[in-house]
Coordinates of N, CA and C in Angstrom, one line a residue:
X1 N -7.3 8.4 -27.1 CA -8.1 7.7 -28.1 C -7.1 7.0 -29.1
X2 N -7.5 6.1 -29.3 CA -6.7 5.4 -31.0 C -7.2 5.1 -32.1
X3 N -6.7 5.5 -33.0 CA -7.3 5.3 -34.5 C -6.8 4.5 -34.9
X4 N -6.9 3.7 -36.2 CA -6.9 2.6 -36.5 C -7.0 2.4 -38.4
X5 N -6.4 2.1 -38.9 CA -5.8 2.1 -40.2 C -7.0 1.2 -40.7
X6 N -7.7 0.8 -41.9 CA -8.7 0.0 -42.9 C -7.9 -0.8 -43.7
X7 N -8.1 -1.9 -44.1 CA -8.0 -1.8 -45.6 C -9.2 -3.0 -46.1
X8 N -9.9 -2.2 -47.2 CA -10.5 -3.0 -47.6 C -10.1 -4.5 -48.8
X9 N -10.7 -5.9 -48.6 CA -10.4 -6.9 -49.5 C -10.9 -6.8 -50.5
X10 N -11.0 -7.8 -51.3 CA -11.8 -8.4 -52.8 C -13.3 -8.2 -52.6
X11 N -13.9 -8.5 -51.2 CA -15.2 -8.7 -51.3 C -15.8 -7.7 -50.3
X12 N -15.1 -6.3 -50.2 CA -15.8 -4.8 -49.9 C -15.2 -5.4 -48.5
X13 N -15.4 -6.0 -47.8 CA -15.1 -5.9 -45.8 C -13.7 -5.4 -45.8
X14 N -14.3 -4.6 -44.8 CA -13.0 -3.9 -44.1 C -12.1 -4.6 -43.0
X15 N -10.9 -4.9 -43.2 CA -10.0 -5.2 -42.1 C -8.8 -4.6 -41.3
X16 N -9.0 -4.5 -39.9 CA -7.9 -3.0 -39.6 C -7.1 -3.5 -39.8
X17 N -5.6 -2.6 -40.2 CA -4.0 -2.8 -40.1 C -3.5 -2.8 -38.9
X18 N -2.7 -3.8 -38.9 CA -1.5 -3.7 -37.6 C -1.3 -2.1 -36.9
X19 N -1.5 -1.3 -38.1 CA -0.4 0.0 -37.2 C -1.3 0.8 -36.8
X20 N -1.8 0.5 -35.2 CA -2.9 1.3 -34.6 C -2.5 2.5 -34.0
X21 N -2.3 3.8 -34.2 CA -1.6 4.8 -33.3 C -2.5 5.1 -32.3
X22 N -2.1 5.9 -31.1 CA -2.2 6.7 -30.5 C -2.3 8.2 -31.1
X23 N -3.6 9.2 -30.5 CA -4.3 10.4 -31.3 C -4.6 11.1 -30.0
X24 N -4.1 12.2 -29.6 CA -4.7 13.3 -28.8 C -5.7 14.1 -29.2
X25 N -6.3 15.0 -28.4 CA -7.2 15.8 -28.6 C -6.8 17.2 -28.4
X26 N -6.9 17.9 -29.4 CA -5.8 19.3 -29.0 C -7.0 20.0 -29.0
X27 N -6.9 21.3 -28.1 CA -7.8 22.0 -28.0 C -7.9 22.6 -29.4
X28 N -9.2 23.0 -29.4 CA -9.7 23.8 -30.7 C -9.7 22.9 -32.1
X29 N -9.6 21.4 -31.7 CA -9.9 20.5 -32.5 C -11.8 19.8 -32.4
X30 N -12.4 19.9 -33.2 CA -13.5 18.8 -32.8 C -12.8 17.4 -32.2
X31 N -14.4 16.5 -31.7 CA -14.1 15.6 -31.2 C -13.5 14.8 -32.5
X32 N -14.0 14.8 -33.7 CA -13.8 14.1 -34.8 C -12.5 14.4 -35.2
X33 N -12.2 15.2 -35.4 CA -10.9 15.5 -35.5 C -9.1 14.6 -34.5
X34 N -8.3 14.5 -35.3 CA -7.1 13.9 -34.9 C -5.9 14.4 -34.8
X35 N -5.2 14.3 -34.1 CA -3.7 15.3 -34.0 C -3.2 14.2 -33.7
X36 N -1.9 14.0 -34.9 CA -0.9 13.1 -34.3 C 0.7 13.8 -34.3
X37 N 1.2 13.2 -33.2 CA 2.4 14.3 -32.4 C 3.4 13.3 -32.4
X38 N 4.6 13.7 -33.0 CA 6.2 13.2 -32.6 C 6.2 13.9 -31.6
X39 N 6.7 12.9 -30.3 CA 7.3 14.0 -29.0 C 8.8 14.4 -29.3
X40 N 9.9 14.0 -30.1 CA 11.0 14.4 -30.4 C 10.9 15.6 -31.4
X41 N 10.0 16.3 -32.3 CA 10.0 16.7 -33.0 C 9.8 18.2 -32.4
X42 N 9.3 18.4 -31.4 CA 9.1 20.1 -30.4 C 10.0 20.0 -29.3
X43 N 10.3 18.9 -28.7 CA 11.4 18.7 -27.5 C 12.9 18.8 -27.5
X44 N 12.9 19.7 -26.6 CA 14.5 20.1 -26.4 C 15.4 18.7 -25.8
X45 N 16.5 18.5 -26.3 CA 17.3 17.4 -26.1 C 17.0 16.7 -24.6
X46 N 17.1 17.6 -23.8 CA 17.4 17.0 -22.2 C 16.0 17.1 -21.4
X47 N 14.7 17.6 -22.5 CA 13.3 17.6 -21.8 C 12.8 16.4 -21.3
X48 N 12.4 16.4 -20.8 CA 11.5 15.1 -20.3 C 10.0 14.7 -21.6
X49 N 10.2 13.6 -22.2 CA 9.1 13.3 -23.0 C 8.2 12.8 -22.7
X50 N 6.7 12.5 -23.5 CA 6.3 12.3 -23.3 C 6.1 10.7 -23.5
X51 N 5.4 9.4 -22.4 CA 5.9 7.9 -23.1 C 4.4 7.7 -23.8
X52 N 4.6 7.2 -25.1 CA 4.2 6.5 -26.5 C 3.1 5.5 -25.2
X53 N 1.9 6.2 -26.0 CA 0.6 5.1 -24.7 C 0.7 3.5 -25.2
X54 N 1.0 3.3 -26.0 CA 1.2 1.7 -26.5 C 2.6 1.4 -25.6
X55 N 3.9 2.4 -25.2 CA 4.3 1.9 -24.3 C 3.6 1.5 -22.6
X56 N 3.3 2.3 -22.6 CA 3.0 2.1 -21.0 C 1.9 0.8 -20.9
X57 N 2.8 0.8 -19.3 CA 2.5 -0.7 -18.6 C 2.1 -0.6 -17.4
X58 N 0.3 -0.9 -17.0 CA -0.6 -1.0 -15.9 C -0.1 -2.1 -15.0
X59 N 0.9 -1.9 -13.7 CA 1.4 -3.1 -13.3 C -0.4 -3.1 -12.3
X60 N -0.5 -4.2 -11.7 CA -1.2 -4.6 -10.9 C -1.2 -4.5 -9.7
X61 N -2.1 -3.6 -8.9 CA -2.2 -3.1 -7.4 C -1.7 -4.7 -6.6
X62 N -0.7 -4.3 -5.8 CA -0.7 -5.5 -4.6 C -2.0 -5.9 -3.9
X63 N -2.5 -6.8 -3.8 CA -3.0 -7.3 -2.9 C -2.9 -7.9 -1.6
X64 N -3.6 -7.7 -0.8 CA -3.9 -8.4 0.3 C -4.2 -9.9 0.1
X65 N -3.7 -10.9 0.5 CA -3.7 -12.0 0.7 C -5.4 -12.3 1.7
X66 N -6.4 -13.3 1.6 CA -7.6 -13.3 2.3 C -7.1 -14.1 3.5
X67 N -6.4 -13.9 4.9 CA -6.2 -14.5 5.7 C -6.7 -14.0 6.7
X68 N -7.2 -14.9 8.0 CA -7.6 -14.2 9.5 C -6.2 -13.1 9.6
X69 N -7.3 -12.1 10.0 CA -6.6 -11.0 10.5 C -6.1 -11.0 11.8
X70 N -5.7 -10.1 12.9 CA -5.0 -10.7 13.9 C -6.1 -10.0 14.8
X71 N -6.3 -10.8 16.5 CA -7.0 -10.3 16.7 C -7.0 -9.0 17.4
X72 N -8.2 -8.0 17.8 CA -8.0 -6.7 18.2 C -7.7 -7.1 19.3
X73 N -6.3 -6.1 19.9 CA -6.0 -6.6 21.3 C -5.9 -5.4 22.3
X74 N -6.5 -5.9 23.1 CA -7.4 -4.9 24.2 C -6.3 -4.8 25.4
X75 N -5.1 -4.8 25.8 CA -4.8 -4.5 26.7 C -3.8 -5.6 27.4
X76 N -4.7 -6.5 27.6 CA -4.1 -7.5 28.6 C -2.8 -8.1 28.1
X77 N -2.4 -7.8 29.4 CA -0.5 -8.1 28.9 C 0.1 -10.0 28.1
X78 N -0.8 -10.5 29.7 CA -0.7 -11.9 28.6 C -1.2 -12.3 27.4
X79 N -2.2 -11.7 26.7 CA -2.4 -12.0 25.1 C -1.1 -11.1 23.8
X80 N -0.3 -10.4 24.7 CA 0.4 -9.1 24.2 C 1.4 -10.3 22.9
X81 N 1.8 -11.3 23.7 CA 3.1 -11.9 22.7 C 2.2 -12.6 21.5
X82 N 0.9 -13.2 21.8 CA 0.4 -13.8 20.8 C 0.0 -12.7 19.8
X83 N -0.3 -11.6 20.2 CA -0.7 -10.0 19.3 C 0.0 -9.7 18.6
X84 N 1.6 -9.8 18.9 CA 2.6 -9.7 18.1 C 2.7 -10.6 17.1
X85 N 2.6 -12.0 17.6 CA 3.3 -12.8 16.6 C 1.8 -12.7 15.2
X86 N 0.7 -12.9 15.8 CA -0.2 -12.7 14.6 C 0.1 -11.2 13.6
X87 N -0.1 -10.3 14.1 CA 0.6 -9.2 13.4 C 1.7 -9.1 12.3
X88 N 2.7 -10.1 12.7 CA 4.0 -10.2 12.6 C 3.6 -11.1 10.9
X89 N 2.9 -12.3 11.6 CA 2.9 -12.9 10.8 C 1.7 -12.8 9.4
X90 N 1.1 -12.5 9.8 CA 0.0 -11.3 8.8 C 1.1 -10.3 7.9
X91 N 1.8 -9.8 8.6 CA 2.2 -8.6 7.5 C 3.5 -9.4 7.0
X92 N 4.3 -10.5 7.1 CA 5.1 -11.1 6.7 C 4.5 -11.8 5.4
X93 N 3.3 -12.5 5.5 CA 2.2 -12.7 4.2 C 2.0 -12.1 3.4
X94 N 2.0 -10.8 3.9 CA 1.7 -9.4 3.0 C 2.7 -8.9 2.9
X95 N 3.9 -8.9 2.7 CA 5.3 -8.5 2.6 C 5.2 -7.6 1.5
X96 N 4.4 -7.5 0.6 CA 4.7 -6.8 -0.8 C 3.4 -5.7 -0.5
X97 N 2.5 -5.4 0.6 CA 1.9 -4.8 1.4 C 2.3 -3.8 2.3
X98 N 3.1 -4.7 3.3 CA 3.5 -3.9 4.3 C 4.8 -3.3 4.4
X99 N 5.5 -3.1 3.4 CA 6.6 -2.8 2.8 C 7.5 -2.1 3.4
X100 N 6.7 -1.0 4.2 CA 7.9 0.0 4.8 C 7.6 -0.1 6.3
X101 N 8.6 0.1 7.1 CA 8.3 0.7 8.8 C 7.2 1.4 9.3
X102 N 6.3 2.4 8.7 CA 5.3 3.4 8.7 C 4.4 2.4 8.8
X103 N 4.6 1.5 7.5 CA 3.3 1.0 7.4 C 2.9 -0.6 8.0
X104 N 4.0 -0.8 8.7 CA 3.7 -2.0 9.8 C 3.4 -1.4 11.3
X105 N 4.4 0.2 11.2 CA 4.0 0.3 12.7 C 2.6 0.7 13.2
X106 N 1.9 1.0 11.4 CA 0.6 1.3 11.7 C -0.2 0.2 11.5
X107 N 0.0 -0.7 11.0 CA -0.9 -1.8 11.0 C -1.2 -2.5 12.1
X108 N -0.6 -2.9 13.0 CA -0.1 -2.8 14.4 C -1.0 -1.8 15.2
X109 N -0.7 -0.6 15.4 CA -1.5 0.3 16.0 C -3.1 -0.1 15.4
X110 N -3.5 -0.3 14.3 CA -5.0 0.0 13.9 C -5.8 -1.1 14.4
X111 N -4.8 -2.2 15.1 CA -5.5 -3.4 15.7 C -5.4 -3.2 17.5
X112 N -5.0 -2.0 17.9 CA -5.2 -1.9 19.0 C -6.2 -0.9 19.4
X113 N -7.5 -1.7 19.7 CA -8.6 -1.2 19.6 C -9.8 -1.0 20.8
X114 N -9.2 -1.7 21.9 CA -10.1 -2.1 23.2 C -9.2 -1.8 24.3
X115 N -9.8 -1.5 25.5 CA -8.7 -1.2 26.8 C -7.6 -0.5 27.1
X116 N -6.4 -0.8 27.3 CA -5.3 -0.1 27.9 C -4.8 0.0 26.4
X117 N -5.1 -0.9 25.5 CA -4.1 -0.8 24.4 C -4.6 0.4 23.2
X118 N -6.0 1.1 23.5 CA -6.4 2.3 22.9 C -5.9 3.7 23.6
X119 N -5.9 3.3 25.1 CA -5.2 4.6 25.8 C -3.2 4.5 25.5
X120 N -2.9 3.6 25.2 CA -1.4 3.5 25.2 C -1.4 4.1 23.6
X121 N -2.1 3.2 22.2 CA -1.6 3.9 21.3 C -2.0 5.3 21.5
X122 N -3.1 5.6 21.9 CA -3.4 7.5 21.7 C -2.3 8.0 22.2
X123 N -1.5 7.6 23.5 CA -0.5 8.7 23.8 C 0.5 8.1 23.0
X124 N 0.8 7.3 22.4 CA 1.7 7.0 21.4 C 1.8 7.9 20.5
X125 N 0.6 8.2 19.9 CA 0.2 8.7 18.7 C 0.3 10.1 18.8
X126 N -0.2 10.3 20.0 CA 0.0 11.9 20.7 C 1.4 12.6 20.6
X127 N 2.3 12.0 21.3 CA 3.7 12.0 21.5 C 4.5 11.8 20.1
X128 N 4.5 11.1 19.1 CA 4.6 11.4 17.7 C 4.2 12.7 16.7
X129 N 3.3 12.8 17.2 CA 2.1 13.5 16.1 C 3.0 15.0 16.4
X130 N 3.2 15.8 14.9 CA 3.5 17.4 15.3 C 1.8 18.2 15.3
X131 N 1.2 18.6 15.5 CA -0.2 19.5 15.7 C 0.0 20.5 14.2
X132 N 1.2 21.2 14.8 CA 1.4 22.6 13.6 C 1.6 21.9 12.2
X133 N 2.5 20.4 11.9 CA 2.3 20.5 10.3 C 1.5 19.6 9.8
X134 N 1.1 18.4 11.0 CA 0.4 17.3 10.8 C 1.4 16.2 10.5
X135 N 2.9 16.1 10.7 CA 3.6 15.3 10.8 C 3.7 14.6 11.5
X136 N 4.0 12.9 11.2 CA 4.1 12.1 12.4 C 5.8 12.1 12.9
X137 N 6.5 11.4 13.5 CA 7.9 11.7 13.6 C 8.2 10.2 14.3
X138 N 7.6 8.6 13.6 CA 7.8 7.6 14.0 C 9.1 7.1 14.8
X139 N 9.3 6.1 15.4 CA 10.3 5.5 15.4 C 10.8 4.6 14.4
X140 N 11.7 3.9 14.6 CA 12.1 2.8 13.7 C 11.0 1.9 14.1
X141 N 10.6 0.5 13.2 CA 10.3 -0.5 13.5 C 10.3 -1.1 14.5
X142 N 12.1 -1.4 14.7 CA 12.3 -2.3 15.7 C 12.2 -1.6 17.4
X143 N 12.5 0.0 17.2 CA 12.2 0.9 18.7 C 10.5 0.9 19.1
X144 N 9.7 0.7 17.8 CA 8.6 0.5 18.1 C 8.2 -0.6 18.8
X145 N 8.4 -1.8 18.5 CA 8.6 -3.2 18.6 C 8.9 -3.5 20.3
X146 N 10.1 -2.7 20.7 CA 10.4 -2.4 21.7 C 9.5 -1.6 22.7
X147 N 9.3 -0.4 22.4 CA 8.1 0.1 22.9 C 7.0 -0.7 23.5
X148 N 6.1 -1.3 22.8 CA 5.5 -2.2 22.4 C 5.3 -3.1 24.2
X149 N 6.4 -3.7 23.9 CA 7.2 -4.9 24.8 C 7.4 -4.7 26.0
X150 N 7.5 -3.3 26.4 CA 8.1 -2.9 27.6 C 7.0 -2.3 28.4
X151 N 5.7 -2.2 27.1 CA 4.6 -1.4 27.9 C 3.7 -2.7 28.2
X152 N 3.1 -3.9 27.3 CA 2.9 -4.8 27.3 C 3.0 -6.4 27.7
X153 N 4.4 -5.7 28.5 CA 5.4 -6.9 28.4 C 4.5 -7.8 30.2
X154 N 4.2 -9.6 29.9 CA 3.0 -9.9 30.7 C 4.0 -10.0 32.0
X155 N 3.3 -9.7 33.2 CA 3.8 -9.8 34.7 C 4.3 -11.1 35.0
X156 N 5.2 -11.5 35.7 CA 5.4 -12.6 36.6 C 4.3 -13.6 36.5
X157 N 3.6 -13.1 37.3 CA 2.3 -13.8 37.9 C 1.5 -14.2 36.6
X158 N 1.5 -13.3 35.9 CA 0.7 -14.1 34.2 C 1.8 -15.5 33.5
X159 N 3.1 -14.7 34.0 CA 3.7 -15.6 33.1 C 4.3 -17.0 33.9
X160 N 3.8 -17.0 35.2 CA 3.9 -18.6 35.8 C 2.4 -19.3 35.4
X161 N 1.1 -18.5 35.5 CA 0.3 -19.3 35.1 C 0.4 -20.1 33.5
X162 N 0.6 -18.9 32.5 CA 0.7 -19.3 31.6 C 1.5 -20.5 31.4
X163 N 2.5 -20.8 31.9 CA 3.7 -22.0 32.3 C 3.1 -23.2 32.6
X164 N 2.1 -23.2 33.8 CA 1.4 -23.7 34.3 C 0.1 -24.7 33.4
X165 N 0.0 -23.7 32.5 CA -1.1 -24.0 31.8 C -0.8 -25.0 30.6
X166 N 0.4 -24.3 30.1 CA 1.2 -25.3 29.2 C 1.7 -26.9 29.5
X167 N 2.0 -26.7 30.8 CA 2.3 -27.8 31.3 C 1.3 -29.0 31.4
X168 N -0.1 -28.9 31.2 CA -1.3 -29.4 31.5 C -1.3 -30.5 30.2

């Protein structure tokens, strides 16, 4: 809570003063009641204080950017590179989002949601996951990425048609 200083003018109205403090509530005070506290005044030199609520500063949750998300990809080896690059490029948008390795490798995984690419993440997920602490035990980004590639990576035969197709 904060209280708030008066002073009355020439013609009775009240106007508050600049010096608004900060007021806790100490137990065994009424609600009406006010305690105001120096934190240097009980604190031992090297304690940790407490910060002055007129200091503190509410930064603002990141946001997600409103862009097509990438699509769910089900398996098939030839949509595998464009899965990536949407992904890639989605969380590159969201950079102040997707910030760490964890949280791209799972962004990634939560879009693989149909076909071979739900049976591959589960033993992914499987083969990571500890049971006893509930730890995951990721790879890096880029060994993921790799992973990824080697399991998805499109056949010959996809990848002459696709050639083919481009050429049209």
């Amino acid at each position: 809570t904060f209280s708030a200083n008066y002073d009355t003018d020439d013609s009775g109205e009240r106007t508050p003063t600049s010096d608004v403090q900060p007021t806790t509530q100490t137990p065994g005070l009424s609600s009406g009641e006010e305690y105001f506290t120096d934190a240097s005044e009980n604190s031992e030199p090297n304690e940790p204080q407490m910060v002055d609520q007129q200091m503190m500063i509410d930064t603002p949750k990141t946001r997600e950017l409103s862009l097509s998300k990438p699509t769910p990809f089900n398996g098939e080896r030839f949509k595998s590179k464009k899965f990536l690059q949407e992904c890639i490029l989605y969380m590159g948008i969201n950079k102040d989002v997707y910030d760490t390795e964890p949280k791209r490798i799972a962004f990634i995984l939560s879009y693989m949601q149909e076909g071979n690419a739900v049976v591959w993440k589960q033993q992914f997920v499987q083969n990571k996951l500890n049971l006893d602490t509930g730890d995951i035990d990721l790879p890096t980004y880029k060994e993921f990425i790799d992973e990824f590639q080697k399991a998805f990576k499109p056949e010959e035969e996809d990848i002459d048609a696709l050639d083919k197709l481009n050429m049209l």
